Amino acid sequence: MSLLHGFQALPRELHQEIVKWTKTPDVLPLALVSKSFNEDFEQILYRTIVLRDVMRIQQFCRAIDSNSDRRHRQRRNQIKHIAFVLPMPVCIPSASRILSMCDKIIDIFVLGGDAAFLHDAGKLLEKRAGQMQVSRLSADVLELCNYHQGLKADWLPGPFPNFLSRLTHLSVRSEVYNHGWVEWAGLAALPALTHLAFQVWGGQPAPVQLLEGALAHCASLRVLILFHPRDREGYDHIGIRDERFSMNVCADAIGAWVNNCRGDKEFWG
């Protein structure tokens, strides 16, 4: 999977830091956004943590526990962005340890995983909800096909309702909605959802009915973005009817979000 393919929904700051600290983006070897954390900690490590490799996460926890000087204690409170990237459920204890150090987190992002992990992640976030402030709780549903249910009208309450009840930003892949795993009624059942993105790949058609259904029935929705690999022809009418809608062609999403699109500034504003 390409890093750019999988992380278009990330805030620009987090995306740039992941690219910066990853030697080969297309391989997606995301550990802790650091090539060598055995050396003195860089401040970036405390602003962005990507949870991927269980052993490295445990190393990270041991390292920060062993550094009790004032500088490291201060940096623990600087953690602002956390991304859970296709982790296994066994990383939950370490994730809990890291979250316990955070007073105010801007973003928590979940990419993929399986139903068991998201269930545990939901319980973890629910447990910590009263102890920290989270501005954005985001998910990319690349792996919804593994849940065998999807975002449908009868899906909630599902196996991890706590996580979904707090979800504010959601990115949906074309293979998910084209196989019927997501419906606008399921999206409308997410009470905190304010930002929604659909990613269309491989020349597949845009889900116009799904887009219009989400705009019509998601009461809390403020921004809806469509990523399309071709051009805007045939979909501009959605934007004309509803100012919440914005469309970005593939070059916009992978590049610098140009061509007068609202892009990440609107999606993460």
Coordinates of N, CA and C in Angstrom, one line a residue, residues 109-217:
F109 N -5.9 9.0 15.4 CA -6.2 8.5 14.0 C -6.1 6.9 14.0
V110 N -7.1 6.2 13.5 CA -7.0 4.8 13.5 C -7.1 4.4 12.0
L111 N -6.1 3.6 11.5 CA -6.1 3.1 10.1 C -6.2 1.6 10.2
G112 N -7.3 1.0 9.6 CA -7.4 -0.4 9.5 C -7.5 -1.1 10.8
G113 N -6.7 -2.2 10.9 CA -6.9 -3.0 12.1 C -8.1 -4.0 11.9
D114 N -8.5 -4.7 12.9 CA -9.6 -5.6 12.8 C -10.6 -5.3 13.9
A115 N -11.7 -6.0 13.9 CA -12.8 -5.7 14.8 C -12.3 -5.8 16.2
A116 N -11.5 -6.8 16.5 CA -11.0 -7.0 17.9 C -10.2 -5.8 18.4
F117 N -9.3 -5.3 17.5 CA -8.5 -4.1 17.9 C -9.4 -2.9 18.1
L118 N -10.3 -2.6 17.1 CA -11.1 -1.4 17.3 C -12.0 -1.5 18.5
H119 N -12.5 -2.7 18.8 CA -13.2 -2.9 20.1 C -12.4 -2.5 21.3
D120 N -11.1 -3.0 21.3 CA -10.2 -2.6 22.4 C -9.9 -1.1 22.4
A121 N -9.7 -0.6 21.2 CA -9.3 0.8 21.1 C -10.5 1.7 21.6
G122 N -11.7 1.3 21.2 CA -12.9 2.0 21.7 C -13.0 2.0 23.2
K123 N -12.8 0.8 23.8 CA -12.8 0.8 25.3 C -11.7 1.6 25.9
L124 N -10.5 1.6 25.3 CA -9.4 2.4 25.8 C -9.7 3.9 25.8
L125 N -10.2 4.3 24.6 CA -10.5 5.7 24.5 C -11.7 6.2 25.4
E126 N -12.6 5.3 25.6 CA -13.7 5.6 26.5 C -13.2 5.7 27.9
K127 N -12.3 4.9 28.3 CA -11.7 4.9 29.7 C -11.0 6.2 29.9
R128 N -10.3 6.7 28.9 CA -9.5 7.9 29.0 C -10.2 9.2 28.7
A129 N -11.5 9.0 28.3 CA -12.2 10.2 27.8 C -12.3 11.3 28.9
G130 N -12.5 10.9 30.1 CA -12.7 11.9 31.2 C -11.4 12.5 31.7
Q131 N -10.3 12.0 31.2 CA -9.0 12.4 31.7 C -8.2 13.2 30.7
M132 N -8.6 13.3 29.4 CA -7.9 14.0 28.4 C -8.9 14.6 27.4
Q133 N -8.5 15.6 26.7 CA -9.3 16.3 25.7 C -8.8 15.8 24.3
V134 N -9.7 15.3 23.5 CA -9.4 14.9 22.2 C -10.2 15.8 21.2
S135 N -9.5 16.6 20.4 CA -10.2 17.4 19.4 C -10.8 16.7 18.3
R136 N -10.1 15.7 17.8 CA -10.5 14.9 16.6 C -10.2 13.4 16.8
L137 N -11.2 12.6 16.6 CA -11.0 11.2 16.6 C -11.4 10.7 15.2
S138 N -10.4 10.1 14.5 CA -10.5 9.8 13.1 C -10.3 8.4 12.8
A139 N -10.9 7.9 11.7 CA -10.6 6.5 11.2 C -10.7 6.5 9.7
D140 N -9.9 5.6 9.2 CA -9.9 5.2 7.8 C -10.4 3.8 7.7
V141 N -11.5 3.5 7.0 CA -12.1 2.2 7.1 C -11.7 1.4 5.9
L142 N -10.4 1.3 5.7 CA -9.9 0.4 4.6 C -10.3 -1.0 4.9
E143 N -10.4 -1.5 6.1 CA -10.6 -2.9 6.4 C -12.0 -3.2 6.8
L144 N -13.0 -2.4 6.5 CA -14.4 -2.7 6.8 C -14.8 -4.0 6.3
C145 N -14.2 -4.5 5.2 CA -14.7 -5.7 4.6 C -14.4 -6.9 5.6
N146 N -13.5 -6.7 6.6 CA -13.2 -7.8 7.6 C -14.2 -7.8 8.7
Y147 N -15.1 -6.8 8.8 CA -16.1 -6.7 9.9 C -17.4 -7.5 9.5
H148 N -17.6 -7.8 8.2 CA -18.7 -8.5 7.8 C -20.1 -7.8 8.1
Q149 N -20.0 -6.6 8.5 CA -21.2 -5.9 8.8 C -21.3 -4.5 8.0
G150 N -20.3 -3.7 8.4 CA -20.2 -2.4 7.7 C -21.1 -1.3 8.3
L151 N -21.1 -0.2 7.8 CA -21.9 1.0 8.3 C -23.2 1.0 7.6
K152 N -24.1 0.2 8.2 CA -25.5 0.1 7.6 C -26.5 0.5 8.7
A153 N -27.7 0.6 8.2 CA -28.8 1.1 9.1 C -28.9 0.3 10.4
D154 N -28.7 -1.0 10.3 CA -28.9 -1.8 11.5 C -27.6 -2.2 12.2
W155 N -26.6 -1.4 11.9 CA -25.2 -1.8 12.4 C -25.0 -1.4 13.8
L156 N -25.5 -0.3 14.2 CA -25.3 0.2 15.6 C -26.5 -0.2 16.5
P157 N -26.3 -0.6 17.7 CA -24.9 -0.7 18.3 C -24.2 -2.0 17.8
G158 N -23.0 -1.8 17.4 CA -22.2 -2.9 16.9 C -21.2 -3.4 17.9
P159 N -20.1 -4.0 17.4 CA -19.1 -4.6 18.3 C -18.2 -3.6 19.0
F160 N -18.2 -2.3 18.5 CA -17.4 -1.3 19.2 C -18.1 0.1 19.1
P161 N -19.3 0.2 19.7 CA -20.1 1.4 19.6 C -19.4 2.6 20.3
N162 N -18.6 2.4 21.4 CA -18.0 3.5 22.0 C -17.1 4.3 21.1
F163 N -16.3 3.5 20.3 CA -15.4 4.2 19.4 C -16.1 5.0 18.4
L164 N -17.2 4.4 17.8 CA -17.9 5.0 16.8 C -18.8 6.2 17.3
S165 N -19.2 6.2 18.5 CA -20.0 7.2 19.0 C -19.2 8.5 19.2
R166 N -17.9 8.4 19.2 CA -17.0 9.6 19.4 C -16.3 10.0 18.1
L167 N -16.5 9.2 17.0 CA -15.8 9.4 15.8 C -16.3 10.8 15.2
T168 N -15.3 11.6 14.9 CA -15.6 12.9 14.3 C -15.2 13.0 12.8
H169 N -14.1 12.3 12.4 CA -13.6 12.3 11.0 C -13.6 10.9 10.5
L170 N -14.1 10.7 9.3 CA -14.1 9.3 8.7 C -13.8 9.4 7.3
S171 N -12.9 8.5 6.9 CA -12.5 8.4 5.5 C -12.9 7.0 5.0
V172 N -13.6 6.9 3.9 CA -14.2 5.7 3.4 C -13.6 5.4 2.0
R173 N -13.1 4.1 1.8 CA -12.5 3.7 0.5 C -13.6 3.2 -0.4
S174 N -13.3 3.3 -1.7 CA -14.2 2.8 -2.8 C -14.6 1.4 -2.6
E175 N -13.6 0.5 -2.3 CA -13.9 -0.9 -2.2 C -14.9 -1.2 -1.1
V176 N -15.0 -0.3 -0.1 CA -16.0 -0.5 1.0 C -17.4 -0.2 0.5
Y177 N -17.6 1.0 0.0 CA -19.0 1.3 -0.4 C -19.5 0.6 -1.6
N178 N -18.5 0.2 -2.5 CA -18.9 -0.5 -3.7 C -19.4 -1.9 -3.5
H179 N -19.0 -2.5 -2.3 CA -19.4 -3.8 -1.9 C -20.6 -3.7 -1.0
G180 N -21.2 -2.5 -0.8 CA -22.4 -2.4 0.1 C -22.1 -2.5 1.5
W181 N -20.9 -2.2 2.0 CA -20.6 -2.2 3.4 C -20.9 -0.9 4.1
V182 N -21.3 0.1 3.4 CA -21.6 1.4 4.0 C -22.8 2.0 3.4
E183 N -23.7 2.5 4.2 CA -24.9 3.2 3.7 C -25.1 4.5 4.4
W184 N -25.8 5.5 3.8 CA -25.9 6.8 4.4 C -26.6 6.7 5.8
A185 N -27.5 5.7 5.9 CA -28.2 5.6 7.2 C -27.2 5.2 8.3
G186 N -26.2 4.4 8.0 CA -25.2 4.0 9.0 C -24.3 5.2 9.3
L187 N -24.0 6.1 8.3 CA -23.3 7.3 8.6 C -24.1 8.3 9.4
A188 N -25.4 8.3 9.1 CA -26.2 9.3 9.9 C -26.4 8.8 11.4
A189 N -26.1 7.6 11.6 CA -26.2 7.1 13.0 C -25.0 7.4 13.9
L190 N -23.9 8.0 13.3 CA -22.7 8.4 14.0 C -23.0 9.8 14.6
P191 N -23.2 10.0 15.8 CA -23.7 11.2 16.4 C -22.7 12.4 16.3
A192 N -21.4 12.0 16.4 CA -20.3 13.1 16.4 C -19.7 13.4 15.1
L193 N -20.1 12.7 14.0 CA -19.4 12.8 12.7 C -19.6 14.2 12.1
T194 N -18.5 14.9 11.9 CA -18.6 16.2 11.3 C -17.9 16.3 10.0
H195 N -16.9 15.4 9.7 CA -16.1 15.4 8.5 C -16.1 14.0 7.9
L196 N -16.4 14.0 6.6 CA -16.5 12.7 5.9 C -15.8 12.8 4.6
A197 N -15.0 11.8 4.2 CA -14.2 11.8 3.0 C -14.5 10.5 2.3
F198 N -14.7 10.5 1.0 CA -14.8 9.3 0.1 C -13.6 9.3 -0.8
Q199 N -12.9 8.1 -0.9 CA -11.8 8.0 -1.8 C -12.2 7.0 -2.9
V200 N -12.1 7.4 -4.1 CA -12.4 6.6 -5.3 C -11.2 6.3 -6.0
W201 N -10.9 5.0 -6.3 CA -9.7 4.5 -6.9 C -10.0 3.5 -8.0
G202 N -9.1 3.4 -8.9 CA -9.2 2.4 -10.0 C -10.3 2.6 -11.0
G203 N -10.6 3.9 -11.2 CA -11.6 4.3 -12.2 C -13.1 3.9 -11.8
Q204 N -13.3 3.6 -10.6 CA -14.6 3.3 -10.1 C -15.5 4.6 -10.0
P205 N -16.8 4.4 -10.2 CA -17.7 5.6 -10.2 C -17.8 6.2 -8.8
A206 N -18.1 7.4 -8.7 CA -18.3 8.0 -7.4 C -19.7 7.7 -6.9
P207 N -19.8 7.5 -5.6 CA -21.1 7.1 -5.0 C -22.0 8.3 -4.8
V208 N -22.6 8.8 -5.9 CA -23.3 10.0 -5.9 C -24.5 9.9 -4.9
Q209 N -25.3 8.8 -5.0 CA -26.4 8.7 -4.1 C -26.0 8.6 -2.7
L210 N -24.9 8.0 -2.4 CA -24.4 7.9 -1.0 C -23.9 9.3 -0.5
L211 N -23.3 10.0 -1.4 CA -22.9 11.4 -1.1 C -24.1 12.3 -0.7
E212 N -25.1 12.2 -1.6 CA -26.3 13.0 -1.4 C -27.0 12.6 -0.2
G213 N -27.1 11.3 0.1 CA -27.7 10.8 1.3 C -27.1 11.3 2.5
A214 N -25.7 11.2 2.5 CA -25.0 11.7 3.7 C -25.2 13.2 4.0
L215 N -25.2 14.0 2.9 CA -25.5 15.4 3.0 C -26.9 15.7 3.5
A216 N -27.8 14.9 3.1 CA -29.2 15.1 3.5 C -29.6 14.6 4.9
H217 N -28.9 13.6 5.4 CA -29.3 12.9 6.6 C -28.3 13.0 7.8

